[in-house]
XYZ file of C-alpha atoms in Angstrom:
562
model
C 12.243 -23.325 30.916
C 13.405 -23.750 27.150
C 11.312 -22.347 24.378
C 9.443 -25.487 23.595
C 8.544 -26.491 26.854
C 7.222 -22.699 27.797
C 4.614 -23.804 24.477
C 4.037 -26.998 26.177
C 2.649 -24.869 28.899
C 0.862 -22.834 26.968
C -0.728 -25.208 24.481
C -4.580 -25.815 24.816
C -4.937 -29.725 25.495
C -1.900 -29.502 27.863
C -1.528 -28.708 31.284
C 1.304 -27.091 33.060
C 1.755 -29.658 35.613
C 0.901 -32.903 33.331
C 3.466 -31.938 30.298
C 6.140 -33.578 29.290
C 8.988 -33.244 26.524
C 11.180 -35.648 25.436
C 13.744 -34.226 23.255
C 17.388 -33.173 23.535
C 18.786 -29.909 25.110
C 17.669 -26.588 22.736
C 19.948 -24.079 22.342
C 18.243 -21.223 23.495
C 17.233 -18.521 20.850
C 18.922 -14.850 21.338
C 17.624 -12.011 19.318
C 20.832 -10.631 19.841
C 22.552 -12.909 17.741
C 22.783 -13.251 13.889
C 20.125 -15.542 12.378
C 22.581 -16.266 9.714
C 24.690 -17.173 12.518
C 22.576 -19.887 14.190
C 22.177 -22.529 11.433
C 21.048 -25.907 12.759
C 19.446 -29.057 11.239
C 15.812 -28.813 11.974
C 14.736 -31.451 14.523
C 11.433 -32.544 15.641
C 10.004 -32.523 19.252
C 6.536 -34.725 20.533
C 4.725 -33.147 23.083
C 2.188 -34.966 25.366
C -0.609 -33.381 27.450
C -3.419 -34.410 30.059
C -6.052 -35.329 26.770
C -3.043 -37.373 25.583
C -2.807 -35.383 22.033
C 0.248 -35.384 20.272
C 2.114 -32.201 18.997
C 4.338 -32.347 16.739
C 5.858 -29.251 15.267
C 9.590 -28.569 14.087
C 12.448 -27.128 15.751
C 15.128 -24.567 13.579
C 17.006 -21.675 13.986
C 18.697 -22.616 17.121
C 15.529 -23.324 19.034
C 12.784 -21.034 16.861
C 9.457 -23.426 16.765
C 8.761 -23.352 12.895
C 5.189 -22.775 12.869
C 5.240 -22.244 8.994
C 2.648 -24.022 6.359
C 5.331 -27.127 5.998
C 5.229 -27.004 10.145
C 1.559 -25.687 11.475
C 0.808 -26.176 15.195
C -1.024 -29.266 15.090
C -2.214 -31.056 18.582
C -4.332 -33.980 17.844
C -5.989 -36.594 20.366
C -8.498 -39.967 20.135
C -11.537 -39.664 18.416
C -10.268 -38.068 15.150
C -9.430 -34.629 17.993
C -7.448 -32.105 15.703
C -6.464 -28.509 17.303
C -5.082 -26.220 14.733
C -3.270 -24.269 17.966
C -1.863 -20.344 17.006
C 1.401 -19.340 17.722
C 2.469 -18.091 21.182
C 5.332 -15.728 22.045
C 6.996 -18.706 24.112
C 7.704 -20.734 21.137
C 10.463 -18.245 19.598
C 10.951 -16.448 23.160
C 12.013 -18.406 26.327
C 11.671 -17.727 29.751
C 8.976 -14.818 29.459
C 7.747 -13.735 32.811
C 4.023 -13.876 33.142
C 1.230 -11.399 35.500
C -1.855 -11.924 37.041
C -4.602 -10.725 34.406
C -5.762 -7.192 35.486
C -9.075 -8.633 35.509
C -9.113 -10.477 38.319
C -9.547 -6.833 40.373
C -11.597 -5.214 37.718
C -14.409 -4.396 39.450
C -16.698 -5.075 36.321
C -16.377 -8.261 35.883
C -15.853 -9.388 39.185
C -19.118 -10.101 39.705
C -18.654 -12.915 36.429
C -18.722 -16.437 37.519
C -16.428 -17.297 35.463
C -14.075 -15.071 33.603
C -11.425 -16.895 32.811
C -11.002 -19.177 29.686
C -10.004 -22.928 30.395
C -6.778 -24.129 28.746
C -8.837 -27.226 27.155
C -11.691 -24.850 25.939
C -11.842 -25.039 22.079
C -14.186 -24.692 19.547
C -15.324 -27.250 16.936
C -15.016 -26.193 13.384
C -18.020 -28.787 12.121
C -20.901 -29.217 14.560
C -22.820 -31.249 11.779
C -21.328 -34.615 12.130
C -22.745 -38.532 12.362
C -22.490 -40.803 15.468
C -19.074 -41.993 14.035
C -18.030 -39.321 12.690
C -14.195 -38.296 13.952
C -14.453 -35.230 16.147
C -12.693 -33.119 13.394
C -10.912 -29.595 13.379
C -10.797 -27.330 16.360
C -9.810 -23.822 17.412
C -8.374 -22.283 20.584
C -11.660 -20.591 22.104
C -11.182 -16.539 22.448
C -11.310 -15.030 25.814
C -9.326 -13.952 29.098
C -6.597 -16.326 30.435
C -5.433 -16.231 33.857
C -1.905 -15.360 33.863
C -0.843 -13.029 30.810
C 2.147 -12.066 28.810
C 2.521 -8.004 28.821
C 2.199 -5.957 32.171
C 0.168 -3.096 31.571
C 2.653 -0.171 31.890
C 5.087 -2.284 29.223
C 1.886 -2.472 26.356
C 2.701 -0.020 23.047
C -0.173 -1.237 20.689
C -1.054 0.136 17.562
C -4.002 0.142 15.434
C -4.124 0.010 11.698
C -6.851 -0.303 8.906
C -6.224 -1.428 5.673
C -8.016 -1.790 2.279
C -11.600 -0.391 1.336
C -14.395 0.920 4.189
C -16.562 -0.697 5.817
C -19.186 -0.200 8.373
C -18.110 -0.610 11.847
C -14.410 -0.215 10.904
C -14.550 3.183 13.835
C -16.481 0.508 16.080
C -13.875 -1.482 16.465
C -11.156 1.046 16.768
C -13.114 2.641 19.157
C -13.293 -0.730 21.446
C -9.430 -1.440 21.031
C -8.610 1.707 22.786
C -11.615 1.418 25.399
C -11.077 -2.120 26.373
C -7.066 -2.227 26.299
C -7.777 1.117 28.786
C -10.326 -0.718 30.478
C -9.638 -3.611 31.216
C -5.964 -4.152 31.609
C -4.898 -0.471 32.017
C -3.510 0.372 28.908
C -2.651 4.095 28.226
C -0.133 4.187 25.114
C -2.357 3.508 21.490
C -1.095 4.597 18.411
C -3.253 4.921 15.476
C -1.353 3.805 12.252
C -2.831 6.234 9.434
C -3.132 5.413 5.799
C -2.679 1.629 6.115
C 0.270 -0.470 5.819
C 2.287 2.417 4.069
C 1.270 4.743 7.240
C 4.206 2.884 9.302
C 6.847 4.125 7.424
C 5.329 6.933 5.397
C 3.091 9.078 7.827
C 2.965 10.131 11.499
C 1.350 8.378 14.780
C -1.444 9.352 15.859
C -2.342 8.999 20.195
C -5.452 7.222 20.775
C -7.307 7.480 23.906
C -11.152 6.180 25.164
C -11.632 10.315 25.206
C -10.796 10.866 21.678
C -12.245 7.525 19.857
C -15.368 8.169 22.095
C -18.097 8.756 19.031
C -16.183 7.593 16.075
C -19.005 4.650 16.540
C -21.355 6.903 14.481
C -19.464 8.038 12.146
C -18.849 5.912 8.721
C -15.497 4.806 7.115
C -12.192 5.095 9.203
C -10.933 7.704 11.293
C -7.409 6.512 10.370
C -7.354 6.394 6.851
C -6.649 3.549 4.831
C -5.423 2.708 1.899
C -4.375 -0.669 -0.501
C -0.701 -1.921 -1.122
C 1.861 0.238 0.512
C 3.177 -3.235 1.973
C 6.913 -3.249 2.362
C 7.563 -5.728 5.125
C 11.178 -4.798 6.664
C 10.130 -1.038 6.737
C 7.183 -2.308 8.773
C 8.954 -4.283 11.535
C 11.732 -1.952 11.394
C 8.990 0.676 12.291
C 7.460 -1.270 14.635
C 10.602 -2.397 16.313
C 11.600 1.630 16.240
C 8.381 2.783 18.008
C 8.416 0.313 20.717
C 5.313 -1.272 19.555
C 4.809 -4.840 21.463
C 1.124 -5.134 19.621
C -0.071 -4.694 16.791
C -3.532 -4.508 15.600
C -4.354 -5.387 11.478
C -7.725 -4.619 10.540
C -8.588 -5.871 7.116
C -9.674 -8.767 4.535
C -7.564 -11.539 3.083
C -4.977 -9.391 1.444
C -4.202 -7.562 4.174
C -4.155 -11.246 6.388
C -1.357 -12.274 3.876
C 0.420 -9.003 4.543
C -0.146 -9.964 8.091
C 1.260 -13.426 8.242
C 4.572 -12.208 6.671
C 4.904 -9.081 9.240
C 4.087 -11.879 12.036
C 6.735 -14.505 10.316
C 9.362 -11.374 9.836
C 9.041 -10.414 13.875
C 9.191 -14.394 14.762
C 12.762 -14.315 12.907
C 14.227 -11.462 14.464
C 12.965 -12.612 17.866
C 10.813 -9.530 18.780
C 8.531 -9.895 21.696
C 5.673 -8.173 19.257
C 2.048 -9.590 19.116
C 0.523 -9.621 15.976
C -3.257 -9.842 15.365
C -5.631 -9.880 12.944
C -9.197 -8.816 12.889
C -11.414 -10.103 9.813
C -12.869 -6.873 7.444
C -14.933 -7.849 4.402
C -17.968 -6.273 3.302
C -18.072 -9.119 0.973
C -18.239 -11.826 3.499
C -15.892 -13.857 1.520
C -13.291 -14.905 4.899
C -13.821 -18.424 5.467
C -13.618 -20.572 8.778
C -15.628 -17.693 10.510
C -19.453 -17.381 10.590
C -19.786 -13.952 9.170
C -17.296 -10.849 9.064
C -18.595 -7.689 10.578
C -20.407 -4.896 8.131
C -22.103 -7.595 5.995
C -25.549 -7.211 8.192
C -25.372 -3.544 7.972
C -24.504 -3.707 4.085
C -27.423 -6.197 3.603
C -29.115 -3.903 5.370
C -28.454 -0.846 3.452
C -28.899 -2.761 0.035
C -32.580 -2.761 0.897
C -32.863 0.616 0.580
C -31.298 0.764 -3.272
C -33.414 -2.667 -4.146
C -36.920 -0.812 -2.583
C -36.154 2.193 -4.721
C -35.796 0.156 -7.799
C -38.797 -1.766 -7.072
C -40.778 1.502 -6.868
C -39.023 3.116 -9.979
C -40.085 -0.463 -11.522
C -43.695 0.041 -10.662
C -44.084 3.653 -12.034
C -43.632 2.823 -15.352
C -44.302 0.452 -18.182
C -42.194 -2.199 -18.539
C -40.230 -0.903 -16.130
C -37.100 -2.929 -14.996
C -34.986 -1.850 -11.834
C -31.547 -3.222 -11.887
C -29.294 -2.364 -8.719
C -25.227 -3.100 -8.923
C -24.251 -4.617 -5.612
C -20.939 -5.705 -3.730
C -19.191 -9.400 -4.233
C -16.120 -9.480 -6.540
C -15.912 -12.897 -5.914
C -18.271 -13.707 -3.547
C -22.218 -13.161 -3.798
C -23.459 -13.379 -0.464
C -24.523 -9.569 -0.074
C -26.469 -10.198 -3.429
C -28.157 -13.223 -2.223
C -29.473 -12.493 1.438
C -30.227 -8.977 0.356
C -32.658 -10.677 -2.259
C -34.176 -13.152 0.004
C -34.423 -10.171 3.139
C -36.913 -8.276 0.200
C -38.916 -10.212 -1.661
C -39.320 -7.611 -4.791
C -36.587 -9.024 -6.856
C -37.479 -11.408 -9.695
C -33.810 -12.399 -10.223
C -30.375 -11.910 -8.103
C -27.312 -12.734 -10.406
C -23.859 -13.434 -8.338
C -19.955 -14.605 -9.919
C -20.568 -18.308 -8.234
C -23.687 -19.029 -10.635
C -22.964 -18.653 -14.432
C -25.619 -17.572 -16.825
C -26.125 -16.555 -20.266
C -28.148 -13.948 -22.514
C -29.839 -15.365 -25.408
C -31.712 -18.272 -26.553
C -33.934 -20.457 -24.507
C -33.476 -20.740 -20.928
C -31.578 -17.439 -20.950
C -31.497 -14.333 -19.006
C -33.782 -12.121 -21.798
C -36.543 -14.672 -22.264
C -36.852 -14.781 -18.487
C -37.067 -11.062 -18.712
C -39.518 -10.922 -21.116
C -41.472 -13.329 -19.377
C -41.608 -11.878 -15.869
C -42.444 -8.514 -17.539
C -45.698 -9.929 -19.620
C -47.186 -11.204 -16.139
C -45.992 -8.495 -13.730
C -45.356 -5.410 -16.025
C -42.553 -4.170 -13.968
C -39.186 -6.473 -12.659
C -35.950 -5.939 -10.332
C -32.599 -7.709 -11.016
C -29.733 -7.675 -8.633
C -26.560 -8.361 -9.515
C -23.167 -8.501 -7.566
C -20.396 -6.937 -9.589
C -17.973 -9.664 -10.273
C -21.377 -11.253 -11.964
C -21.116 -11.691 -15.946
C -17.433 -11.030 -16.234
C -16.904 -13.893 -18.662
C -19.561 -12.241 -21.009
C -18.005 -9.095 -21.466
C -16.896 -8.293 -24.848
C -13.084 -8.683 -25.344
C -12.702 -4.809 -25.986
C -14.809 -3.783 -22.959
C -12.296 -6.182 -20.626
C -9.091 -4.900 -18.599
C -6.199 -6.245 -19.407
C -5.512 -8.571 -16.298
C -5.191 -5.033 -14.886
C -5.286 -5.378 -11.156
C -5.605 -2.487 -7.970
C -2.787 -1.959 -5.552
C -4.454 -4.860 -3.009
C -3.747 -7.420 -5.978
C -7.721 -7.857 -6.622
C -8.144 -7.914 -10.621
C -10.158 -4.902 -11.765
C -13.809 -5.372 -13.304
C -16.085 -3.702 -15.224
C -19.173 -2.202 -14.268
C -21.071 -5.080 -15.189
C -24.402 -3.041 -13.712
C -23.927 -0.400 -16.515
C -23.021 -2.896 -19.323
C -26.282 -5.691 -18.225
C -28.504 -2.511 -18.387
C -27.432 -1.627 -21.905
C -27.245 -5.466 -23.556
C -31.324 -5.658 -21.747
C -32.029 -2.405 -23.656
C -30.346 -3.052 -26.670
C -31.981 -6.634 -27.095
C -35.359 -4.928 -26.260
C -34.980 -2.245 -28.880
C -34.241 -4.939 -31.445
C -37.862 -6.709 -30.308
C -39.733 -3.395 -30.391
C -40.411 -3.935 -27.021
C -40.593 -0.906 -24.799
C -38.796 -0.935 -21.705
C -37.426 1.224 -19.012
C -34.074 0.532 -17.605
C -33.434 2.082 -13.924
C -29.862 1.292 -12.939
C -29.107 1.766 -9.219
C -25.531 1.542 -7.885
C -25.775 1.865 -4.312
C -21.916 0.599 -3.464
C -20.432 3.803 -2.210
C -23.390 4.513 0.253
C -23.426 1.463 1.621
C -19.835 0.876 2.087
C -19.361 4.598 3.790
C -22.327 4.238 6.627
C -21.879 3.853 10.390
C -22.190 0.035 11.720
C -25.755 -0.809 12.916
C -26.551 -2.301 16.061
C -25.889 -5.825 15.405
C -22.246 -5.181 13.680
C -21.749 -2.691 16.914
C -21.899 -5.766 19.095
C -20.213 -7.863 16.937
C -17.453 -5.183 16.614
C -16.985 -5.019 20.524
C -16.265 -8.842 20.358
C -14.349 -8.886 18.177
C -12.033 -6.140 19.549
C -12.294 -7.893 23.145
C -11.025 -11.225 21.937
C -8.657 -10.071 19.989
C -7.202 -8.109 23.166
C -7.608 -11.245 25.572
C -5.714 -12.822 22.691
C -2.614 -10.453 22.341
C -2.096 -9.939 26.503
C -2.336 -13.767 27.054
C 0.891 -13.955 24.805
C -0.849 -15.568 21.677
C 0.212 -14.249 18.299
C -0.110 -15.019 14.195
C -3.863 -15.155 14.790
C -7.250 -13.662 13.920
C -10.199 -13.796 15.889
C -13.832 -14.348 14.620
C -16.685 -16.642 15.856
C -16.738 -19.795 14.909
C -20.221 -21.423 15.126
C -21.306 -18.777 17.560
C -17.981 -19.419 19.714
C -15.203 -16.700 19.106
C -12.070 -18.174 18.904
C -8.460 -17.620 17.821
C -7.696 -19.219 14.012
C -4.023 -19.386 12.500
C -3.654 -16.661 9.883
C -2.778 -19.471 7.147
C -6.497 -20.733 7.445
C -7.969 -17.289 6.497
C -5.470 -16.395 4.012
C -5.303 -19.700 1.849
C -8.859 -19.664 0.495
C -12.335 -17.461 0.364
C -15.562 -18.234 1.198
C -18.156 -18.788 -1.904
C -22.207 -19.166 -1.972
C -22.524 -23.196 -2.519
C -25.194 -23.210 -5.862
C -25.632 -26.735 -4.635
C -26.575 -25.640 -1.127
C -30.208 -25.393 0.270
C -29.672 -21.107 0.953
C -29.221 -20.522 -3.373
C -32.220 -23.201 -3.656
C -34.333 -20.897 -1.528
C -33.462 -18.126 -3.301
C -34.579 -19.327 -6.365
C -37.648 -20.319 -4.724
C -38.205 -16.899 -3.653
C -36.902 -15.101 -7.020
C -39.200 -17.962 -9.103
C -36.136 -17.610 -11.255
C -34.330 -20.394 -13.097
C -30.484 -21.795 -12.744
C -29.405 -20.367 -16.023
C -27.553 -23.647 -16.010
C -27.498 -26.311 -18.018
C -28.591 -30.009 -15.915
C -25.595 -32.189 -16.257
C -23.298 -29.021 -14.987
C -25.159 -28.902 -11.991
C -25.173 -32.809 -11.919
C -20.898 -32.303 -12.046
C -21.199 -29.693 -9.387
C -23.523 -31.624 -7.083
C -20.261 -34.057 -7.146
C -17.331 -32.029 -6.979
C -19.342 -30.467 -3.820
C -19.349 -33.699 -1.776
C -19.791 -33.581 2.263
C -15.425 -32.616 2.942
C -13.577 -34.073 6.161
C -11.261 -31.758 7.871
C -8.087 -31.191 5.837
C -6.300 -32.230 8.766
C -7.964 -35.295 10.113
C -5.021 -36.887 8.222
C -2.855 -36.093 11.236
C -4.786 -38.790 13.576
C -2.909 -41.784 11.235
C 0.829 -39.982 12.261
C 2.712 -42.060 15.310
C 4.951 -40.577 17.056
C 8.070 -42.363 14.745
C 6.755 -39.776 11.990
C 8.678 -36.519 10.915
C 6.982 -33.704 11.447
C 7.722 -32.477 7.655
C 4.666 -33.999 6.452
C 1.757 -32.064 5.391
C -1.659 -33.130 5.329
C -3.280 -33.277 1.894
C -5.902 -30.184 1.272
C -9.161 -31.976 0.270
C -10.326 -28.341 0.517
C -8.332 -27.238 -3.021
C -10.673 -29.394 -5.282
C -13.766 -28.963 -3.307
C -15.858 -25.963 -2.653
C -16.492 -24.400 0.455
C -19.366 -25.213 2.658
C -21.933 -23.173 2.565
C -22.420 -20.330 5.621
């Protein structure tokens, strides 16, 4: 079996015995062999399944499926049916010799009905649709395949965390090492410490279900992390070194990117090496998937800073709590936290604009609120009011080692423009700022990100033994599933002003837009009802080349709302 008919097999609208290929003889790739060596013209190969989709991906490098952004794995079928499929080790590796999943005689879950993952299953991005509406874009569904890739005593995985804490980040260390050990036998985990710089820069640490069994309740990350460090051939070369045959990224969209090139670096040299992804944000800001783990716990926690303000409002005159929370560019955290309490009078986050002074402005809503209640609390996430910062009081288009530009502590410089303005008016007031980042961001996982954690490490496993690679894991509409790196990497996740969730906060918070009518007219446009960037695919035949890419509707339109 060649390298593009083992991904025929493998592929989730085709079945092993209904496949067929038509294309010419592949050379076969060897990893022993120069890449520079092996120049071909690219060529393009159709393959047909059971559903009767239509794959069509391009073939380079002496056989090496190109699955990059100019050639995605793309099955589509009738209806408008669009898979956006993740890479598998078959499609730059031939003739890999597959096991019987462990599973099958682990005594836990053989009392499961059914344990095993279907090769059609998949998971519909949009469940929202009309009667005619095509069925739209779909992921391969997460979960434990029959026949996998790695025998158990062959498995070297490591673990690595990258960028800032989180809660639950020891959670889901914790359930790498337990279910690899678990439930396919497992014994050799290394821990990767200090990030991406920690393969090349620090020591290995063993990992074992004995060792990682409390880190649950502890905050932050018994590994370290750290940002940047990123030097791609001194990561493979590590990983190639240390006989590591999976790898385990934990981390938001910068460390995705740093991902995708490690993954695209090991499918060039040839390197039987899984490479996975697992979603960390506290900011919420990864799209495709429903939520990323740590936001409930840091809404959570936020409650705590925005009840203190509220009673540090209360116990004076005039008194005005404002609490600093998380969202450079994203205010999610801002907004539930506001609508979970119910004390605060006015949430501020980067995706809504507003302004000081004059009418309709933030201070005359101020003074307002405070003449009928006597007390107020304001929330506001810190990439919030960036645009209003004076000149002098803005970095430079500095940036941190992740590549995320720096702000300034807009929490700090609200608090002083409110009391400065106030001064001016003779108006007493007293300011209570409350910036609650560090706390929340440093606290174990609660129970809901604990389960969500275990998930999350499970699929991700099920992933990496059945052979699949390039991918993350998250749920999707409830449904975990495995998503291609590129769609977590090429965009982030906003709050939609325009969507029903920011109109009930502003029913809660009685506060206005701060924006002026026609721009939320414009915005109410530019956010129209988006079909699947891919959906494009269903007009190819099979006469097409494969070196087309769909058109991404999803670069002038926002996101839709969570």
């Amino acid at each position: 079996m060649d390298a593009i008919s083992s991904a025929a097999a493998t592929s989730a609208c085709a079945s092993p015995s209904s496949s067929s290929i038509s294309l010419t003889k592949i050379r076969r790739f060897n990893p022993s062999k120069s890449q520079s060596a092996i120049t071909r013209q690219p060529r393009t190969v159709t393959v047909r399944s059971s559903l009767n989709p239509i794959v069509k991906v391009g073939i380079s490098n002496g056989g090496v499926m190109d699955c990059s952004s100019s050639n995605r794995k793309i099955l589509t079928g009738t209806c408008g049916y669009v898979l956006e499929d993740v890479p598998h080790l078959t499609d730059f590796i031939p003739d890999l010799p597959t096991y019987p999943n462990p599973l099958q005689d682990n005594p836990f879950y053989s009392v499961v009905k059914q344990y095993f993952v279907n090769i059609d299953d998949c998971v519909a991005e949009t469940i929202v649709v009309h009667k005619d509406s095509p069925r739209g874009a779909h992921f391969r569904r997460a979960g434990p395949r029959q026949r996998v890739y790695f025998a158990s005593d062959e498995v070297q995985a490591c673990i690595v965390t990258c960028g800032g804490l989180c809660p639950g980040l020891n959670t889901v260390i914790r359930e790498l090492v337990c279910g690899l050990y678990h439930m396919y036998g497992v014994t050799r985990v290394l821990g990767i410490e200090g990030g991406y710089r920690g393969f090349y820069a620090h020591n290995t640490i063993p990992l074992t279900p004995k060792s990682v069994d409390d880190i649950h309740k502890r905050g932050g990350t018994v590994l370290g992390t750290s940002r940047g460090g990123h030097d791609t051939t001194k990561i493979v070369d590590s990983i190639h070194d240390r006989g590591i045959n999976q790898a385990y990224i934990i981390g938001g969209d910068g460390t995705h990117k740093g991902a995708s090139v490690i993954f695209e670096e090991i499918r060039r040299r040839g390197l039987k090496v899984s490479v996975i992804g697992i979603p960390k944000t506290i900011d919420n800001d990864i799209p495709v998937i429903d939520k990323s783990f740590g936001f409930d716990t840091a809404v959570e926690e936020a409650q705590r800073a925005i009840n203190a303000a509220h009673v540090e409002a209360e116990s004076v005159e005039n008194g005005l709590g404002v609490v600093k929370l998380m969202g450079r560019y994203s205010g999610f955290i801002a907004m539930y936290a506001t609508l979970a309490s119910r004390d605060v009078d006015c949430c501020l986050i980067p995706e809504s604009p507003f302004y000081l002074e004059g009418a309709g402005g933030l201070f005359e809503y101020i003074e307002k609120r405070l003449k009928e209640n006597g007390h107020m609390v304001l929330v506001i996430a810190e990439g919030a009011g960036q645009d209003l910062l004076d000149e002098s009081m803005r970095p430079m288009e500095q940036q941190d080692a992740s590549g995320n530009r720096l702000l300034q502590d807009v929490g700090l410089w609200i608090s002083q423009k409110i009391k400065d303005h106030f001064n001016v008016k003779k108006m007493t007031i007293n300011v209570k700022h409350i910036d609650p980042t560090y706390m929340i961001r440093a606290v174990p996982g609660n129970a809901s990100d604990n389960v969500y954690c275990t998930l999350l490490a499970h699929s991700a496993i099920h992933g990496a033994m059945a052979g699949y690679t390039g991918f993350t894991v998250g749920p999707v509409n409830s449904r975990h599933a495995y998503i291609p790196l590129y769609r977590i990497i090429e965009k982030q996740n906003r709050v939609v002003i325009t969507d029903r969730m920011w109109a009930r906060l502003l029913s809660s918070t009685n506060q206005p837009s701060f924006m002026d009518p026609e721009r939320i007219k414009q915005l109410k446009i530019e956010e129209k009802p988006q079909q699947s960037q891919l959906l494009e695919w269903e007009n190819y035949s099979e006469s097409e080349s494969v070196g087309k890419t769909p058109v991404d509707s999803s670069k002038s339109e926002g996101s839709s709302s969570s």
